[in-house]
XYZ file of C-alpha atoms in Angstrom:
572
model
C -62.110 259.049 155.822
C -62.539 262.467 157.434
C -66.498 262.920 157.610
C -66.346 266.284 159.439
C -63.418 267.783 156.884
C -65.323 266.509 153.664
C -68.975 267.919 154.283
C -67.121 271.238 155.367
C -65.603 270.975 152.038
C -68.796 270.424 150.283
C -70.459 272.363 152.040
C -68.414 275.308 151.453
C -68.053 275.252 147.537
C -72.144 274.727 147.685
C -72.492 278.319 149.878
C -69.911 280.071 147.084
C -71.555 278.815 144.192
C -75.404 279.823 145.856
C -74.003 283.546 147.373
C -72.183 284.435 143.953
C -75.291 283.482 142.269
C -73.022 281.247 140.734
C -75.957 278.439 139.770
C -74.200 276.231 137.186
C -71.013 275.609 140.162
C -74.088 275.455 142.498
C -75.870 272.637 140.460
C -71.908 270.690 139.823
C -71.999 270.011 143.301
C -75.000 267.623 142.811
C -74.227 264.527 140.631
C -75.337 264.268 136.788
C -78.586 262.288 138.427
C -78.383 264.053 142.074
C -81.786 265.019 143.558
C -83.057 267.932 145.307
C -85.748 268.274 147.179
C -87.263 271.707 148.565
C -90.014 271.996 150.913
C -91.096 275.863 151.042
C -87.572 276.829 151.102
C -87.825 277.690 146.741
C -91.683 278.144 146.079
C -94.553 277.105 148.317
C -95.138 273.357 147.227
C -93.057 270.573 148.031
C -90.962 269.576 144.575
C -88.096 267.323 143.754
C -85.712 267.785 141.309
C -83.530 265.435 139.881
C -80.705 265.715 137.551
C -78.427 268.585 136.778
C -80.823 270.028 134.105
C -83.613 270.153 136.277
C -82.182 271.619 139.108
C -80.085 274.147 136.926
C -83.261 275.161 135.730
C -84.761 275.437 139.258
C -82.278 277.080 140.946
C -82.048 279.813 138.095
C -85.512 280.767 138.135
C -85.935 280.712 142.457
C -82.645 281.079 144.072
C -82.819 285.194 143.981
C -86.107 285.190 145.967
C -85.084 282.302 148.436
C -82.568 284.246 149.817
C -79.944 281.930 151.083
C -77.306 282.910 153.522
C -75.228 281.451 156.261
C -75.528 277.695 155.158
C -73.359 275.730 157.720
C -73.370 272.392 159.436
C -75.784 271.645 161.781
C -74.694 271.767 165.262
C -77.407 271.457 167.783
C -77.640 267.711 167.634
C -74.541 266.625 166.540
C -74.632 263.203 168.268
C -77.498 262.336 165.608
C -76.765 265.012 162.777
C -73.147 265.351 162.860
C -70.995 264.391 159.269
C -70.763 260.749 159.376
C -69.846 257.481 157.097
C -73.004 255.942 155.548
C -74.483 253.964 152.850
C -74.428 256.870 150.387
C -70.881 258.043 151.899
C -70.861 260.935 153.928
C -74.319 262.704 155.355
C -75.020 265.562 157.571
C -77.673 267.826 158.441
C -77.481 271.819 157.295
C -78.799 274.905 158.702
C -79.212 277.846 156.834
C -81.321 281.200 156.559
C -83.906 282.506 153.687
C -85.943 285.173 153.452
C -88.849 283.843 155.140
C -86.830 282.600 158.329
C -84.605 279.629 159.310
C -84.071 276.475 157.796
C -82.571 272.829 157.726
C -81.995 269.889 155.685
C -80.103 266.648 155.227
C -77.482 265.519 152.427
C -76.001 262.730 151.418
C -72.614 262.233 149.469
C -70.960 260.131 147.247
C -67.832 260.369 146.068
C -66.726 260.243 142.402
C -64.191 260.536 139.654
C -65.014 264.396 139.601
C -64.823 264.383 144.066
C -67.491 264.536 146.175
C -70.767 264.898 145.225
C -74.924 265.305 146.527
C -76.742 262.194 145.743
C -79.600 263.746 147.580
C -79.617 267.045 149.457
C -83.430 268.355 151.169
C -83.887 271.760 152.052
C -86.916 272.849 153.887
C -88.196 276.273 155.705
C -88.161 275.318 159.988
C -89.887 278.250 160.809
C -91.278 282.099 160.232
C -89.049 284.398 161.249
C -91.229 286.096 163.356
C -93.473 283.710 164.110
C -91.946 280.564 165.260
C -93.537 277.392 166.673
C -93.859 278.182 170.726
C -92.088 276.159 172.852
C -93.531 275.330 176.317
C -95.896 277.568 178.598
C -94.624 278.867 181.721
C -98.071 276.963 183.322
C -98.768 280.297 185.568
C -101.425 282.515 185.017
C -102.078 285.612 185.936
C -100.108 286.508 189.051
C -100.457 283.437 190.538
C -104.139 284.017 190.995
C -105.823 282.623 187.897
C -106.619 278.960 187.426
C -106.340 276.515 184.251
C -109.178 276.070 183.693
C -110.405 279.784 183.571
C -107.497 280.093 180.708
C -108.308 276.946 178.938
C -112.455 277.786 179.035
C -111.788 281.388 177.882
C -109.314 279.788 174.996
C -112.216 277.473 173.804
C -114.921 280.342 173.437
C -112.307 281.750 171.245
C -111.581 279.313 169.571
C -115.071 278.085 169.158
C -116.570 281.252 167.294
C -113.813 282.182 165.392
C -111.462 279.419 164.379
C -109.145 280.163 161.584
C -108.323 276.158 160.809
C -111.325 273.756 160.968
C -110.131 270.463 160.253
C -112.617 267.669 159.637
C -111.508 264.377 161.015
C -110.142 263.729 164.772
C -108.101 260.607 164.035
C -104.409 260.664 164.072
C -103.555 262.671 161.289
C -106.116 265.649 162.373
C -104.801 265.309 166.362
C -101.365 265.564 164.800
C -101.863 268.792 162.857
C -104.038 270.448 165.778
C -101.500 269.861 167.482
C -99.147 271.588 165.563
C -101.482 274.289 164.144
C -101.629 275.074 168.179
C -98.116 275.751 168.673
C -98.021 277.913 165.636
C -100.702 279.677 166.660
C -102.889 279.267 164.789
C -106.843 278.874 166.468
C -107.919 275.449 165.101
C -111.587 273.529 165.570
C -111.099 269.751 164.893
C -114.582 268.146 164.482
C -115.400 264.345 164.162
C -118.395 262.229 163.278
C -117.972 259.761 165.680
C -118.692 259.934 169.711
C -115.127 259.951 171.066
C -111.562 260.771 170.030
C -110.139 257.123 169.200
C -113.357 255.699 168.372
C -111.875 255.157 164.668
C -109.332 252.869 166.395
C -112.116 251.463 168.668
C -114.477 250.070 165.624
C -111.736 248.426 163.897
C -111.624 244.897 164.638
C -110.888 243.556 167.995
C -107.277 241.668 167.041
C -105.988 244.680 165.131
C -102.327 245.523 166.416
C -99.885 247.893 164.171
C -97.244 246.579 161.995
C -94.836 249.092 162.732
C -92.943 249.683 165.643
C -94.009 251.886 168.480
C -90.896 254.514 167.274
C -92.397 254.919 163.995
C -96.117 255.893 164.793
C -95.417 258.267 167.902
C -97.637 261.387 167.963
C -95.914 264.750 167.784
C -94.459 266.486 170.809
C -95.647 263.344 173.214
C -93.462 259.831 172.761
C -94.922 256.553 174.393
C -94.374 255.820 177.847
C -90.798 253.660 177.661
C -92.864 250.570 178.942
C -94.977 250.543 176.132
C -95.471 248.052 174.067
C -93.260 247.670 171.154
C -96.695 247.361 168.448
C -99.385 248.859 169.370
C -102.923 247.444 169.991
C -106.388 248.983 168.129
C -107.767 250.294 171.635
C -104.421 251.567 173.239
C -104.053 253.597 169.988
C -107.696 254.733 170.341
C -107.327 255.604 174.416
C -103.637 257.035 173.619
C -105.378 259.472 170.969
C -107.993 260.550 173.361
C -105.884 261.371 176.474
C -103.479 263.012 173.888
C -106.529 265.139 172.358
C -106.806 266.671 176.141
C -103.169 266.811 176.910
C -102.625 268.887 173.628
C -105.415 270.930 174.639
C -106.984 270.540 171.338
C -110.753 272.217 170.766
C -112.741 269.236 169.427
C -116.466 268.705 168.967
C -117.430 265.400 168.448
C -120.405 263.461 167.368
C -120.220 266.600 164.508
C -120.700 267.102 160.582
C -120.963 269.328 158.214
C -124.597 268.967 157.323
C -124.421 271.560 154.178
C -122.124 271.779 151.670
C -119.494 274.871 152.954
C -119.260 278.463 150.617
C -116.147 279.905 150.059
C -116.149 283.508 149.835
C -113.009 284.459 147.315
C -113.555 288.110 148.159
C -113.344 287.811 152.106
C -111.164 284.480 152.081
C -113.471 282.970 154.242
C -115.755 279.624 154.260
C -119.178 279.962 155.854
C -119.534 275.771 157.456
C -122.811 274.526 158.994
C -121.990 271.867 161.598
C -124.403 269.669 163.160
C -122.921 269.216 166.889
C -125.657 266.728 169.354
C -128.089 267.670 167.249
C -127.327 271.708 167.769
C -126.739 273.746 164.087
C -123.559 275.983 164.448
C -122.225 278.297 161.250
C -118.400 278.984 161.238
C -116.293 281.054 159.147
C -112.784 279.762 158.796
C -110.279 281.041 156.221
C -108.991 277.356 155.785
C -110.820 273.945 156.129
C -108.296 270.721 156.669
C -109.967 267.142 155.296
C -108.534 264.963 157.576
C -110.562 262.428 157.878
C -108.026 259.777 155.908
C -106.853 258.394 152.463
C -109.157 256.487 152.051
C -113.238 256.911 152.070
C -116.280 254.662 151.965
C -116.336 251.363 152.152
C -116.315 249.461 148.670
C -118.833 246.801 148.443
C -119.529 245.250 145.120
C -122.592 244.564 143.677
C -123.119 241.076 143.018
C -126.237 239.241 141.491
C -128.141 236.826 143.779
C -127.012 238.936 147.153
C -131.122 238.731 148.197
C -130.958 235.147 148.003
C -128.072 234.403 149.954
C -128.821 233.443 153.243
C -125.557 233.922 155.255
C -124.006 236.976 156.164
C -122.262 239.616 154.251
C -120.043 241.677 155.833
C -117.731 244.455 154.521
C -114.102 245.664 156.725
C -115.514 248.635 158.428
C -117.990 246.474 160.065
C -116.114 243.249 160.782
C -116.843 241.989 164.400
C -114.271 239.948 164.987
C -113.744 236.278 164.216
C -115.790 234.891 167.308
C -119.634 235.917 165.183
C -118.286 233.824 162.907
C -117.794 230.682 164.826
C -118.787 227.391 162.825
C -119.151 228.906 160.088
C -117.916 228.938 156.259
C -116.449 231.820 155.807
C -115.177 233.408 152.636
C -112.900 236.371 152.321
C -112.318 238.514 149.153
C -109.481 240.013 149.324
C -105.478 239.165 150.063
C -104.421 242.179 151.681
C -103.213 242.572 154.665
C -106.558 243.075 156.593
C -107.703 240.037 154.243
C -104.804 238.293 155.697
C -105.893 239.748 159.243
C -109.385 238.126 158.849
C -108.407 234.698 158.296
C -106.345 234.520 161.116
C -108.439 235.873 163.249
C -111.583 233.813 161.812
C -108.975 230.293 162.378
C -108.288 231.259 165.864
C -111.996 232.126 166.810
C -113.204 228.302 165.821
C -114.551 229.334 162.079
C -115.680 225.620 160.280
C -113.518 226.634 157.238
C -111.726 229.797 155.955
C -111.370 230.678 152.315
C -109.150 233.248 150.911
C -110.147 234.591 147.433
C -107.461 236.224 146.005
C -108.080 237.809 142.609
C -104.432 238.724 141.278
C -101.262 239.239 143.346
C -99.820 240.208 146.619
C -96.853 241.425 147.895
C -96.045 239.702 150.860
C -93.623 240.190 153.494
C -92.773 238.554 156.551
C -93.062 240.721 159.967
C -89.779 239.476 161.202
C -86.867 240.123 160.726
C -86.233 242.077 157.723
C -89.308 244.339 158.402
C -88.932 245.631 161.548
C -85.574 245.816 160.886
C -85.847 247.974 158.432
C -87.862 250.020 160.239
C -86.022 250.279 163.455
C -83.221 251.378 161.188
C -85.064 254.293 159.924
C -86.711 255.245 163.430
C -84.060 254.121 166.149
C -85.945 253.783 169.934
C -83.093 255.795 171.502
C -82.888 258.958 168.451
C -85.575 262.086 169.081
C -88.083 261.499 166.122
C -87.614 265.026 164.587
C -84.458 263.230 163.708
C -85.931 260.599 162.084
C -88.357 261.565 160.118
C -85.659 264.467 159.037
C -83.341 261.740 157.389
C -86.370 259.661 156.344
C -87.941 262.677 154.039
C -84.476 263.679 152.945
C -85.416 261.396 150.094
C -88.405 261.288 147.510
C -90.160 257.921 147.283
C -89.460 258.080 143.770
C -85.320 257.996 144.753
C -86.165 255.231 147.622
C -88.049 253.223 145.038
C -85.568 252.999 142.949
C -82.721 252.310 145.456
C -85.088 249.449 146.853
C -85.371 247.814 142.834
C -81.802 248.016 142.976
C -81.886 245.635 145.865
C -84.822 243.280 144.042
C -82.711 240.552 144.335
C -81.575 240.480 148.007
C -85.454 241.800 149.218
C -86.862 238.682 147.111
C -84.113 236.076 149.056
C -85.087 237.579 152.495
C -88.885 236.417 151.488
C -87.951 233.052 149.852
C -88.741 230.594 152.121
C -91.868 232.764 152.944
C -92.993 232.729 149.201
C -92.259 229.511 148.159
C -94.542 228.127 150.754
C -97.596 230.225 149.572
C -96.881 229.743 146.028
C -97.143 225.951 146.513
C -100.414 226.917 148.439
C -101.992 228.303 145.775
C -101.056 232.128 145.989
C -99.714 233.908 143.386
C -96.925 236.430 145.174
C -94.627 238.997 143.792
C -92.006 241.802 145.241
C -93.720 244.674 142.920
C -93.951 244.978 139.413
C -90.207 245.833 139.237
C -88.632 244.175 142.638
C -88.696 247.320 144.247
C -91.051 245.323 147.772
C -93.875 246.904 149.587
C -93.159 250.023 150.561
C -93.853 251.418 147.230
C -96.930 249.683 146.896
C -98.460 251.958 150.106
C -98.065 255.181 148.504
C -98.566 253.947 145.589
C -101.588 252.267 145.638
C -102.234 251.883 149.687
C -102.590 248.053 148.740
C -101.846 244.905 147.272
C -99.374 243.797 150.127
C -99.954 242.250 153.411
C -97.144 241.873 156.471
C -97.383 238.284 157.445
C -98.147 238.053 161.429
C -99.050 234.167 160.718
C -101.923 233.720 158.393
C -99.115 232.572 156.017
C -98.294 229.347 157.688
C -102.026 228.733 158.090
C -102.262 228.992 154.316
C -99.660 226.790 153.920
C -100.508 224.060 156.310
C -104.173 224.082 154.515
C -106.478 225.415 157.711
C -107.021 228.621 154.866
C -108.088 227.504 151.689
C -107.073 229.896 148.502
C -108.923 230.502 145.760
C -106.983 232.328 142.884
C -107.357 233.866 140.257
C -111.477 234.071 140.147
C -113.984 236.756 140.333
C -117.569 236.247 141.902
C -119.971 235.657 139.645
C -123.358 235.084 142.197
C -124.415 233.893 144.813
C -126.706 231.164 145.635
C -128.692 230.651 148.703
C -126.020 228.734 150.371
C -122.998 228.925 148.286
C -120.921 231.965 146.075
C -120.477 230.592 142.370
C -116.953 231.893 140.580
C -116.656 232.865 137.240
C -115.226 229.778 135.824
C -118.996 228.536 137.308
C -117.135 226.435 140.425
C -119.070 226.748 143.404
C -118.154 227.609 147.207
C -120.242 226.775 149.853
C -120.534 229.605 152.605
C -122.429 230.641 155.470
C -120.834 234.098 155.707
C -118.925 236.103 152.951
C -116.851 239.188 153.971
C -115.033 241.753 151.596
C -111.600 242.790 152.597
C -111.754 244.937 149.165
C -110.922 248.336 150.238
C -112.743 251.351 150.225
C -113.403 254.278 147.431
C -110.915 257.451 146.957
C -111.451 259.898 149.629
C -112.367 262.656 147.191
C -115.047 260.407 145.643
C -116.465 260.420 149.357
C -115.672 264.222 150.276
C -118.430 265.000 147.559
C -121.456 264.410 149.426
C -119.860 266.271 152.403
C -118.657 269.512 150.031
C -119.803 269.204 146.350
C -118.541 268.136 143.073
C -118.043 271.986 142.449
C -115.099 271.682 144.990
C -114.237 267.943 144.677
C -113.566 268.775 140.947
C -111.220 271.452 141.260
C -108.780 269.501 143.737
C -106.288 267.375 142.374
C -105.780 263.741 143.145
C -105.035 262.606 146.518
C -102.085 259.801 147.074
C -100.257 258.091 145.251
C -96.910 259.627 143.509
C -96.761 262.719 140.920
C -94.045 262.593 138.512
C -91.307 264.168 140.693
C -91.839 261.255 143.596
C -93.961 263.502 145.812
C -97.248 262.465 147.318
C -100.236 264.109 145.381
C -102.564 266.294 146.817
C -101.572 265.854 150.585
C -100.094 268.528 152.617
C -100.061 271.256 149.376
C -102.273 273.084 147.779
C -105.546 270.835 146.720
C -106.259 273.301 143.679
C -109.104 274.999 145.582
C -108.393 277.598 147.950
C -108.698 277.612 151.437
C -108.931 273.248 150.833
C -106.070 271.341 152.231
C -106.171 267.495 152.124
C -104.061 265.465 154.678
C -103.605 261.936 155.596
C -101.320 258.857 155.434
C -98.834 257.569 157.946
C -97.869 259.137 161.185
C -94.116 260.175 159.820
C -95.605 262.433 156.969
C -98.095 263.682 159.651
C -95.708 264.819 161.888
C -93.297 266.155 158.962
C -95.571 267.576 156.955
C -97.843 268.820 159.769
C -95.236 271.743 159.997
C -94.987 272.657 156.408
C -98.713 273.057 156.359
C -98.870 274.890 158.836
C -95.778 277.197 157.881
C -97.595 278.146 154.920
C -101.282 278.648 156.651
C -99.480 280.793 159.209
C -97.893 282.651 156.465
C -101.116 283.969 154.917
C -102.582 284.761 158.052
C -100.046 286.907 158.773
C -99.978 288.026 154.646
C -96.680 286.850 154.231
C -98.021 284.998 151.353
């Protein structure tokens, strides 16, 4: 099979059928239930279409003002992007120009009856064409005469009292897209609530270490030192973020928040913000306010009757200590997640009397090794520049990968068999999703009901943590939590791995339900496979939401900021 001669090919008929305007030849080239997807390059959301209809229909009504032309292969890293044999056939990454400025993509191929077709083909906008993402500084100032940190002060104080970006949240996510938003140039105040960058790494608890490997959750433009460790550990991810907050020469006030609800002005295009910073009240006028400050809000703690009564502890995830307070104790933990999951292990390791699990429906579980990691070194190699990476891993909607992965229910559910049988026996009730499909669904789904099995597993099964299935609290007692089938658990501690509220739910005491109401849902999938709500428009102007995983930050870091940069300059 000649990769190179068949993606020409392709490639080719596709750039006929889009310059003649020829749309019904361009859509052929796709098969009946090909996908597109189009990140700015069509209209300025991110869509996916799939099947022939759909993208017939797309294509007629936003090809003219896209503005294709010279559509070729791409060449400048053909060692990873070069046509080659894969599990679809043949893929290949593009290059092409629009109206706006450059752009790239990724296809894949299958071949047919009818020859050789798109399974899935993304096409995104790289850059303004005019404005482009700066590379590297020179690092001279002046003639030689002027010193850092007389640039870097007098790019603060601008920065400072006229920012054009404030994002709200200094975690990953908001370092990411500062990060970005500065090479774009576009002047950017990050603010967070808590002390120091990586102190929402720091207050996690003390055994926390990341799931996936070190290749997948890199921060953009600065990989880990090649010695570091394969996962990485709660506090090196909260140093890491802190040295790379000063490296990225990021403007970031800390131990600041919003103290009134912001005002947009629709006539001006600007929001007038009140930040409390130390205790000093500063007013700021950006045109665009970021919420980065996660999926996920406030901690969810449920009200239970008898909670005065009970004389143990009771402890929610954001403020779990670590196992050692718990020493001696009876501990029970609601929940069977994967910080639930976590918890026990932690709480068995630290000396805890007894460890009980309540688990009130089912989990996907997964074992960390092999099939896991593998996976995921698969999709983000050590030794292949990330850009790559997360290129070919959005070339895809989760809606297609879902599906591909419930194709595969029966070889995912063999790799876990020995795994679930085990817990099963134990008492917990396990599944692979509602239709096979595993856990990666389940995150951007639902951002639960899975955990990634580091060892608590074998614990459960060899009986040092007890399960309890199936059962809701019902009350507590002074020394004991009663279920709703009226058994009874005694406990000196109780602590709720049950998740936390929506992060729009929380955003309302920070901005207002007259806001909060007008933005759309945030995670989770819309009908076309995309996430909702993150990194496109929220449904209120000048209101951007962003969060999830470090690949979408990075990716998606640069189509926000495309389209920010684009109305600043009133391209848009």
């Amino acid at each position: 099979m000649d990769a190179q001669h068949i993606a020409s090919a392709w490639l080719t008929h596709y750039l006929q059928c889009l310059s003649s305007n020829d749309i019904e030849g361009a859509t052929n080239c796709f098969t009946a239930d090909g996908w597109l997807r189009d990140i700015l390059v069509f209209t300025w959301d991110n869509r996916t279409l799939r099947g022939r209809e759909k993208i017939l229909s797309y294509l007629r009504e936003n090809l003219t003002r896209a503005g294709l032309s010279n559509l070729a292969l791409e060449e400048r890293q053909p060692k990873y992007l070069s046509p080659q044999a894969s599990q679809f056939g043949v893929s290949f990454g593009i290059v092409f120009t629009t109206a706006l400025g450059p752009g790239r993509g990724y296809v894949h191929l299958t071949s047919t009856d009818d020859g050789w077709k798109a399974v899935t083909a993304l096409m995104l906008l790289e850059d303004l064409a005019g404005y482009e993402e700066a590379g590297p500084e020179l690092g001279v100032y002046g003639n030689h005469d002027v010193a850092w940190e007389v640039v870097n002060r007098e790019r603060r104080a601008s920065i400072e009292s006229d920012p054009y970006v404030l994002i709200v949240g200094a975690g990953q996510c908001g370092l990411v897209i500062g990060a970005r938003f500065r090479q774009m140039g576009i002047k950017t105040l990050l603010i967070d609530k808590l002390p120091r960058v990586g102190d929402s790494w720091r207050v996690r608890h003390p055994t926390l270490t990341l799931h996936t490997p070190r290749s997948q959750h890199q921060l953009l433009y600065q990989p880990f030192p090649s010695n570091w460790p394969l996962y990485t550990s709660r506090d090196k991810m909260g140093n890491w973020l802190e040295q790379y907050a000063i490296n990225q020469d990021l403007v970031i006030w800390t131990n600041s928040q919003i103290t009134l609800p912001p005002v947009y002005d629709a006539d001006a295009k600007k929001w007038t913000v009140t930040i409390d910073q130390c205790g000093a009240q500063h007013t700021v006028h950006p045109a665009h306010i970021v919420c980065a400050a996660g999926i996920i809000g406030e901690s969810y703690l449920p009200e239970i009757p008898g909670s005065d009564a009970f004389e143990g502890m009771i402890v929610h995830t954001g403020t779990y200590p670590g196992g050692a307070a718990f020493s001696g104790k009876r501990v029970v933990v609601v929940g069977a997640g994967n910080t639930s999951a976590d918890f026990c292990q932690d709480l068995v390791a630290q000396g805890a009397q007894s460890v009980t699990m309540v688990q009130r429906s089912k989990t996907c579980v997964v074992g960390k090794y092999p099939e896991y990691t593998r996976g995921l070194l698969s999709s983000f190699p050590d030794d292949v520049p990330v850009d790559v990476s997360d290129l070919k891993y959005m070339t895809v909607s989760l809606k297609f990968a879902k599906e591909r992965f419930a194709a595969r229910a029966g070889e995912l559910a063999a790799a876990e068999k020995e795994l679930h049988e085990g817990l099963t026996k134990a008492g917990v009730k396990v599944y692979m999703g509602e239709d096979g499909s595993g856990m990666l669904p389940l995150v951007y789904e639902r951002l639960g009901g899975f955990w990634v099995d580091v060892g608590c597993a074998q614990l459960i099964m060899t009986g040092k943590v007890k399960v309890k299935q199936g059962l809701e609290f019902a009350k507590y007692e002074k020394n004991a939590v009663v279920f709703t089938d009226g058994s009874k658990l005694e406990a000196d501690a109780v602590i709720f791995a049950t998740g936390y509220r929506k992060i729009r739910e929380s955003m309302r005491k920070v901005f207002g339900d007259e806001i909060i109401d007008r933005t759309g849902q945030v995670w989770g999938l819309d009908e076309e496979g995309e996430l909702r709500g993150v990194y496109r428009p929220s449904g209120y102007p000048g209101f951007w939401y962003a969060g999830g995983d470090l690949p979408h930050a990075r990716f998606f870091s640069k189509r926000l900021a495309i389209e920010l940069k684009a109305m600043m300059v009133g391209i848009k």
